Coordinates of C-alpha atoms and ligand atoms in Angstrom, one line a residue:
X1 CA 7.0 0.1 -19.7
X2 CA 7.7 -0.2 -16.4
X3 CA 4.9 -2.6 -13.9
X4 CA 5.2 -4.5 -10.9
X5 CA 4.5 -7.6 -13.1
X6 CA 7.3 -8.8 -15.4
X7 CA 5.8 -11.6 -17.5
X8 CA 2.7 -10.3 -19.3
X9 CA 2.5 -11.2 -22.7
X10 CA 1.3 -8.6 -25.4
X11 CA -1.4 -11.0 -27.2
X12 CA -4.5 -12.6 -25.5
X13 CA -3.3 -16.4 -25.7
X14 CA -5.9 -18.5 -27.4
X15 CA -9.5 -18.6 -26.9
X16 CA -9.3 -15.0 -25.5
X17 CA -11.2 -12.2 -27.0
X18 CA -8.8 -8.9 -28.4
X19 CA -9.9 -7.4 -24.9
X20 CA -8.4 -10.5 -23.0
X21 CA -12.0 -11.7 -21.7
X22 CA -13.1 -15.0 -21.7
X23 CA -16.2 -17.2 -20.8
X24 CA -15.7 -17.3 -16.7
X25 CA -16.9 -21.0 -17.4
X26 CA -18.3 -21.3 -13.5
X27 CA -19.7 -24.4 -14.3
X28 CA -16.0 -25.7 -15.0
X29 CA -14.7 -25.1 -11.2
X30 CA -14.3 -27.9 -9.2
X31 CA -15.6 -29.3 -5.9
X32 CA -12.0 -28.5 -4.4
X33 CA -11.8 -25.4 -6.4
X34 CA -15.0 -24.2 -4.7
X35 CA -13.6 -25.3 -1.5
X36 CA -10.7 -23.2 -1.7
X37 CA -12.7 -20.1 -2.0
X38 CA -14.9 -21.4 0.8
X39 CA -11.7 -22.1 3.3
X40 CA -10.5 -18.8 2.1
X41 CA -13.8 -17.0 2.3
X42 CA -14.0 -18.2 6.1
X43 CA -10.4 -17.1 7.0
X44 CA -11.0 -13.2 6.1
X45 CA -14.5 -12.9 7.1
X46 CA -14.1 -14.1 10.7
X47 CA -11.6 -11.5 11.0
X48 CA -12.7 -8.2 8.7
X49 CA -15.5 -7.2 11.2
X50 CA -13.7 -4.3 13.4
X51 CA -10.9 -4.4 10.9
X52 CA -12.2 -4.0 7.3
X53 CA -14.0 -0.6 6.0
X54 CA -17.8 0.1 6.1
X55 CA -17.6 0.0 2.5
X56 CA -15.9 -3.1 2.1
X57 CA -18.4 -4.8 4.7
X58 CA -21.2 -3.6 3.3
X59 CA -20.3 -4.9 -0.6
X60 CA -20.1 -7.9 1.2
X61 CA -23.6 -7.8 1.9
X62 CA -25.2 -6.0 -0.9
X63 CA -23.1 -8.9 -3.5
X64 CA -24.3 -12.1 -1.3
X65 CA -20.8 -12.6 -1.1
X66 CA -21.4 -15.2 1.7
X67 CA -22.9 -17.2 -0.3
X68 CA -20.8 -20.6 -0.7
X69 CA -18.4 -21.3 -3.3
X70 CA -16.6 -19.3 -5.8
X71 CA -19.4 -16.8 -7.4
X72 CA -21.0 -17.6 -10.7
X73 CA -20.7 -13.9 -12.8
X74 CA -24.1 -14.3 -13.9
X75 CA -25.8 -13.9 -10.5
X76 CA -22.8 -11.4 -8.9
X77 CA -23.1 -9.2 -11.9
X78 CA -26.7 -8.5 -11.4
X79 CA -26.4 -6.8 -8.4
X80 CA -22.5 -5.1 -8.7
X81 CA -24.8 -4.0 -12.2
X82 CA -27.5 -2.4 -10.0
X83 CA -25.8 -0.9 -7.0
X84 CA -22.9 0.9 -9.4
X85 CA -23.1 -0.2 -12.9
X86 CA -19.6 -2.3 -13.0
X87 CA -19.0 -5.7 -14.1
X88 CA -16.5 -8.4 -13.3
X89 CA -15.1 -9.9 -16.3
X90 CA -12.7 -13.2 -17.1
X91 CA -9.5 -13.1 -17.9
X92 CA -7.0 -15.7 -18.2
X93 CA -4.6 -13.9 -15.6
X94 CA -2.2 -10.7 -16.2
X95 CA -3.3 -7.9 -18.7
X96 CA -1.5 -5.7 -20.6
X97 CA -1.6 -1.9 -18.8
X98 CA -3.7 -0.5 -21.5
X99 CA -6.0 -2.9 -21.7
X100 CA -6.1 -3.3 -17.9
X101 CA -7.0 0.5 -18.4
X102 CA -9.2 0.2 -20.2
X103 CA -11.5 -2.0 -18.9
X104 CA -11.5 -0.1 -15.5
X105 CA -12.5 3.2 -17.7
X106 CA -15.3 1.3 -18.4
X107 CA -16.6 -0.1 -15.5
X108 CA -15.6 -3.6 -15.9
X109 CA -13.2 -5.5 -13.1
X110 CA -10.6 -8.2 -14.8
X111 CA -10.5 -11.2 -12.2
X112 CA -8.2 -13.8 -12.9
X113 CA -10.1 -16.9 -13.9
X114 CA -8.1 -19.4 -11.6
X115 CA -7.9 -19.8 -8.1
X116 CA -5.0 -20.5 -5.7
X117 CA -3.6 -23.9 -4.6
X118 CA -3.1 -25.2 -1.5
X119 CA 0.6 -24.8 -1.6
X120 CA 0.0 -20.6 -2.2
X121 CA -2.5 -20.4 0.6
X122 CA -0.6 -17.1 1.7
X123 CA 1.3 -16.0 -1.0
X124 CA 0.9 -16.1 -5.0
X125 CA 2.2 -13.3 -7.3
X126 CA -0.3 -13.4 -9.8
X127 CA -4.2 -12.3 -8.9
X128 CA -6.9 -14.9 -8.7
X129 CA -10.0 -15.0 -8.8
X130 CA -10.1 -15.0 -4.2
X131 CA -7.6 -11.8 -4.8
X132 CA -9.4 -10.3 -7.0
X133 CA -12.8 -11.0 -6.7
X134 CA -13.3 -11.3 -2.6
X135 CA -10.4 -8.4 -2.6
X136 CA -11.1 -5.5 -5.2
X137 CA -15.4 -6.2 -6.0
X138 CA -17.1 -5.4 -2.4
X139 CA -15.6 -1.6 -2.8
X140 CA -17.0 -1.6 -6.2
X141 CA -20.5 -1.8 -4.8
X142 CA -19.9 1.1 -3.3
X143 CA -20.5 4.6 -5.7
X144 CA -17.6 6.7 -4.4
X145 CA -14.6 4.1 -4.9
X146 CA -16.7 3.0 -7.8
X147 CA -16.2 6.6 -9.7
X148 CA -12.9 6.5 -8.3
X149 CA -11.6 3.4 -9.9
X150 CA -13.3 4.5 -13.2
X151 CA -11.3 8.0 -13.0
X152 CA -8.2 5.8 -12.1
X153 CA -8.6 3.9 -15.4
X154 CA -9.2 7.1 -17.4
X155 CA -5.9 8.7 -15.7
X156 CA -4.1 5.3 -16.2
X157 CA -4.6 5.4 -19.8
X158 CA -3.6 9.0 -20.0
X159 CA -0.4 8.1 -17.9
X160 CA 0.9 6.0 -20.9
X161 CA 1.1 8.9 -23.1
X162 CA 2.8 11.0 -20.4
X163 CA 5.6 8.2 -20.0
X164 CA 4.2 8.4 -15.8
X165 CA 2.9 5.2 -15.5
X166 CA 5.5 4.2 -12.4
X167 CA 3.6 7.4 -10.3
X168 CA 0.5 6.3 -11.3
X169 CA 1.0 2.9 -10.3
X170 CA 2.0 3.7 -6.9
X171 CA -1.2 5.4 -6.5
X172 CA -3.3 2.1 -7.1
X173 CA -0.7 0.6 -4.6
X174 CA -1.0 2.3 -2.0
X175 CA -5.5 3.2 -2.3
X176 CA -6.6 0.3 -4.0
X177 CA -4.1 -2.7 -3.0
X178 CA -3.1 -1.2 0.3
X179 CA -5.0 1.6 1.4
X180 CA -6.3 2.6 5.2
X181 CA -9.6 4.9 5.8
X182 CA -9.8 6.9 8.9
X183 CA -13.2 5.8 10.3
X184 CA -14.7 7.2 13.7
X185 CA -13.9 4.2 15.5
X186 CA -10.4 4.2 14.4
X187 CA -7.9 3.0 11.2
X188 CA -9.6 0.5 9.1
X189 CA -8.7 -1.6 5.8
X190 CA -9.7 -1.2 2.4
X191 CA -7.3 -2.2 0.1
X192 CA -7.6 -5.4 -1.8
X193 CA -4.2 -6.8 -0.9
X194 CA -4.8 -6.4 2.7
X195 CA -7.9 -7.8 3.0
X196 CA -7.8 -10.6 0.6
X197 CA -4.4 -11.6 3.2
X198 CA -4.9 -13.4 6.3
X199 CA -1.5 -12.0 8.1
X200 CA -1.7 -8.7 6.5
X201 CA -4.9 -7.6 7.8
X202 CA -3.8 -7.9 11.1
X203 CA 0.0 -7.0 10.3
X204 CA -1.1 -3.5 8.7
X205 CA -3.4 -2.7 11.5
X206 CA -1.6 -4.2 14.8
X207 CA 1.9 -3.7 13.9
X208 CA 3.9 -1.4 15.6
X209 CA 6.8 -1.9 12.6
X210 CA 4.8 0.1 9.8
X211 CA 4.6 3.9 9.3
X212 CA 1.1 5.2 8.7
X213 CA 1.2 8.2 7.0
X214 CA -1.7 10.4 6.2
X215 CA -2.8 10.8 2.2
X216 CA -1.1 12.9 0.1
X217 CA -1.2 12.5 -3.7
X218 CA 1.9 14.4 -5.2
X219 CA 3.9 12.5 -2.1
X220 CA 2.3 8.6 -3.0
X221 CA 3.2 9.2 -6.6
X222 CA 6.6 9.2 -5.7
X223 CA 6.8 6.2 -3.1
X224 CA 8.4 3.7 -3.8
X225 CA 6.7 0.2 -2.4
X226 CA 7.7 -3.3 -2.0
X227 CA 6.0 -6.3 -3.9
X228 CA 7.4 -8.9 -1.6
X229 CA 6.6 -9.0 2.2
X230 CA 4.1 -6.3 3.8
X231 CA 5.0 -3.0 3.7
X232 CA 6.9 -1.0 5.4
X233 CA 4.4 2.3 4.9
X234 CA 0.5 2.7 4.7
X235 CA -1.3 5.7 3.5
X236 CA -4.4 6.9 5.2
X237 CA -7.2 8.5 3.5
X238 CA -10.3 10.5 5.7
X239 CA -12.7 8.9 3.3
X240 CA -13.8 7.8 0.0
X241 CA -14.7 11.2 -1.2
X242 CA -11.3 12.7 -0.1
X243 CA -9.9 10.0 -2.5
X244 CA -12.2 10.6 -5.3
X245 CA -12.3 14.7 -5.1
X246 CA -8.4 14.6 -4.7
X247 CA -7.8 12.6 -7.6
X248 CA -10.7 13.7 -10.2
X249 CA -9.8 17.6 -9.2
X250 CA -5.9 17.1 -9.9
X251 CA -4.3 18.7 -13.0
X252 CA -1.9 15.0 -13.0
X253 CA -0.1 16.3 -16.0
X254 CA 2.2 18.9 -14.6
X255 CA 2.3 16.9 -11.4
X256 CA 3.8 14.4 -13.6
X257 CA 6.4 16.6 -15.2
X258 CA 7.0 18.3 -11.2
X259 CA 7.6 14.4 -9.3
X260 CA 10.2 13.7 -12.5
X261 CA 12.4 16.0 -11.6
X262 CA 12.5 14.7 -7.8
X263 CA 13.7 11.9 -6.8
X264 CA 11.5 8.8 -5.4
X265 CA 11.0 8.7 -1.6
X266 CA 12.5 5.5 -0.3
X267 CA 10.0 2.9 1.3
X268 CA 10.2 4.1 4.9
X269 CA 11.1 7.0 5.0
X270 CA 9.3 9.7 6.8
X271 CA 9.5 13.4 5.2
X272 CA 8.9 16.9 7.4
X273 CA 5.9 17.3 5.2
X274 CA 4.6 13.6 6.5
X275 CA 1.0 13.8 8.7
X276 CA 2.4 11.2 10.6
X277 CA 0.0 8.5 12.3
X278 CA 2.4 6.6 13.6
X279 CA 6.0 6.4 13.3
X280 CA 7.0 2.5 12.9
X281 CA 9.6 0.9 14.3
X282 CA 10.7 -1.1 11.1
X283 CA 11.1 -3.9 13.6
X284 CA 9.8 -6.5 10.7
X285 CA 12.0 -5.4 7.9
X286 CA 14.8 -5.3 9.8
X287 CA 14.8 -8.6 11.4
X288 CA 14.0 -9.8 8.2
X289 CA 16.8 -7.9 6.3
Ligands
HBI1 N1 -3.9 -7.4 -15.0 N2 -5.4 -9.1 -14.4 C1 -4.7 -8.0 -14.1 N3 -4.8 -7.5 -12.8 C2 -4.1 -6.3 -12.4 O1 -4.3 -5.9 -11.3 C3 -3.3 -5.7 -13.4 C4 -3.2 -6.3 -14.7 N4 -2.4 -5.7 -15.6 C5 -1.7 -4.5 -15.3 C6 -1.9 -3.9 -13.9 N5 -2.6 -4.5 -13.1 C7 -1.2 -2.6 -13.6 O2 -1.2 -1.8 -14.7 C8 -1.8 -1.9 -12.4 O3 -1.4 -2.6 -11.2 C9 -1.3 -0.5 -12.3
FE2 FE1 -5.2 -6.5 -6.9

């Protein structure tokens, strides 16, 4: 099964439940472990206003997310509960696909129950609970991406029995980890690896090295993407419902069978299909080739 993560085992390792949850434990977390989220927390919100989505702002709000410290379930849940019936849950760190699946089908976010050190301030491979919780949970508070990310579990799980779990994959890439929204005062960010990174959310904005590339489903699935650096290629969406509509009114099944038979589309490369936003000049990559 191919995933962008190689080292997940198969079994919960002890003390997890058969679904890989465990006890978030808040009252475990340290002074400094709070104070990591807190340093964190202050880096990315001085800079989403003008930058990050509506949607993403107003989670923000609606979750108390301001609130200091790294946030006790018990209280978040209560209102993610009320404003779109999802949960976050515990889990020790990497799923397995299925279950990952799984959970999202059912309206419940894993977050990795560990936060970063000081030493992985800018980079760590594996989600924590800043990445995942300050990242993916404010769009969950809102109901479009909410039913989108349920409908992305649902087609994730169906994408195992079609063996098109690499196309579906790209898709959360490139909407949920690294996704732009055309808003009317210009591009903005929504995806949870953007805005949970201090340099990327200016990099996938400001950058002239980037292409930005208007949404197109069929043409995502087959993108490939680059787990390493930022990328070299953002997808656009006109809004939330766009996203949802597109991707709960799709037949993915022969779209599956049709983007086999081609071959993937190399990072930066612009096709004569492409709505192009702008054409990047690579500039990064290259220098750093
Ligand atoms: N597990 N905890 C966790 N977080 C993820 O984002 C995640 C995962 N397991 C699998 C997985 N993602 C992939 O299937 C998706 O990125 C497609
Ligand atoms: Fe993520």
């Amino acid at each position: 099964m191919e995933s962008r993560f190689t080292h997940v085992h198969d079994t919960p390792p002890p003390g997890a439940a058969a679904d890989w949850t465990i006890s978030q434990n808040w009252d475990a977390f340290t002074a400094g472990e709070h104070a990591m989220w807190d340093r964190l927390f202050a880096r990315q919100s001085d800079m989403l206003p003008g930058r990050a989505a509506d949607a993403f702002l107003r989670g923000i709000d609606v979750l108390r997310l301001e609130k200091p410290g790294i946030p006790d379930y018990r209280e978040l849940n209560a209102r993610l509960m009320a404003a779109t019936g999802w949960q976050v849950i515990a889990v020790p760190g990497l799923v397995p696909d299925d279950v990952f699946f799984d959970h999202l089908a059912n309206r419940r976010f894993p977050a990795g129950n560990f936060i970063r050190t000081p030493e992985q301030l800018d980079y760590l491979e594996e989600p924590d609970v800043f990445h995942d919780v300050f990242g993916h949970v404010p769009m969950l508070a809102d109901p479009v991406f909410a039913d989108y990310m349920v409908a992305y579990g649902m087609g994730g799980l169906r994408s195992l029995k079609f063996d098109a779990l690499k196309q579906l994959a790209r898709l959360y890439w490139y909407t949920v980890e690294f996704g732009l929204i055309r808003e009317a005062e210009g591009l903005r960010i929504y995806g949870a690896g953007i805005v949970s990174s201090y340099a990327e959310s200016v990099f996938a904005l400001d950058s002239d090295s980037p292409n930005r590339i208007g949404f197109d489903l069929a043409r995502v699935m087959r993108t490939d993407y680059r787990i390493d650096d930022f990328q070299q290629n953002y997808f656009v969406i006109d809004s939330l419902d766009q996203l949802l509509s597109t991707t709960v009114n799709t037949d993915f099944a022969p779209l599956y069978a049709a983007n086999a038979a081609l071959s993937s589309i190399p990072i930066a490369d612009i096709l004569p299909g492409d709505a192009v936003i702008t054409r990047g000049t690579q500039d990064y990559a290259a220098a750093k080739a």
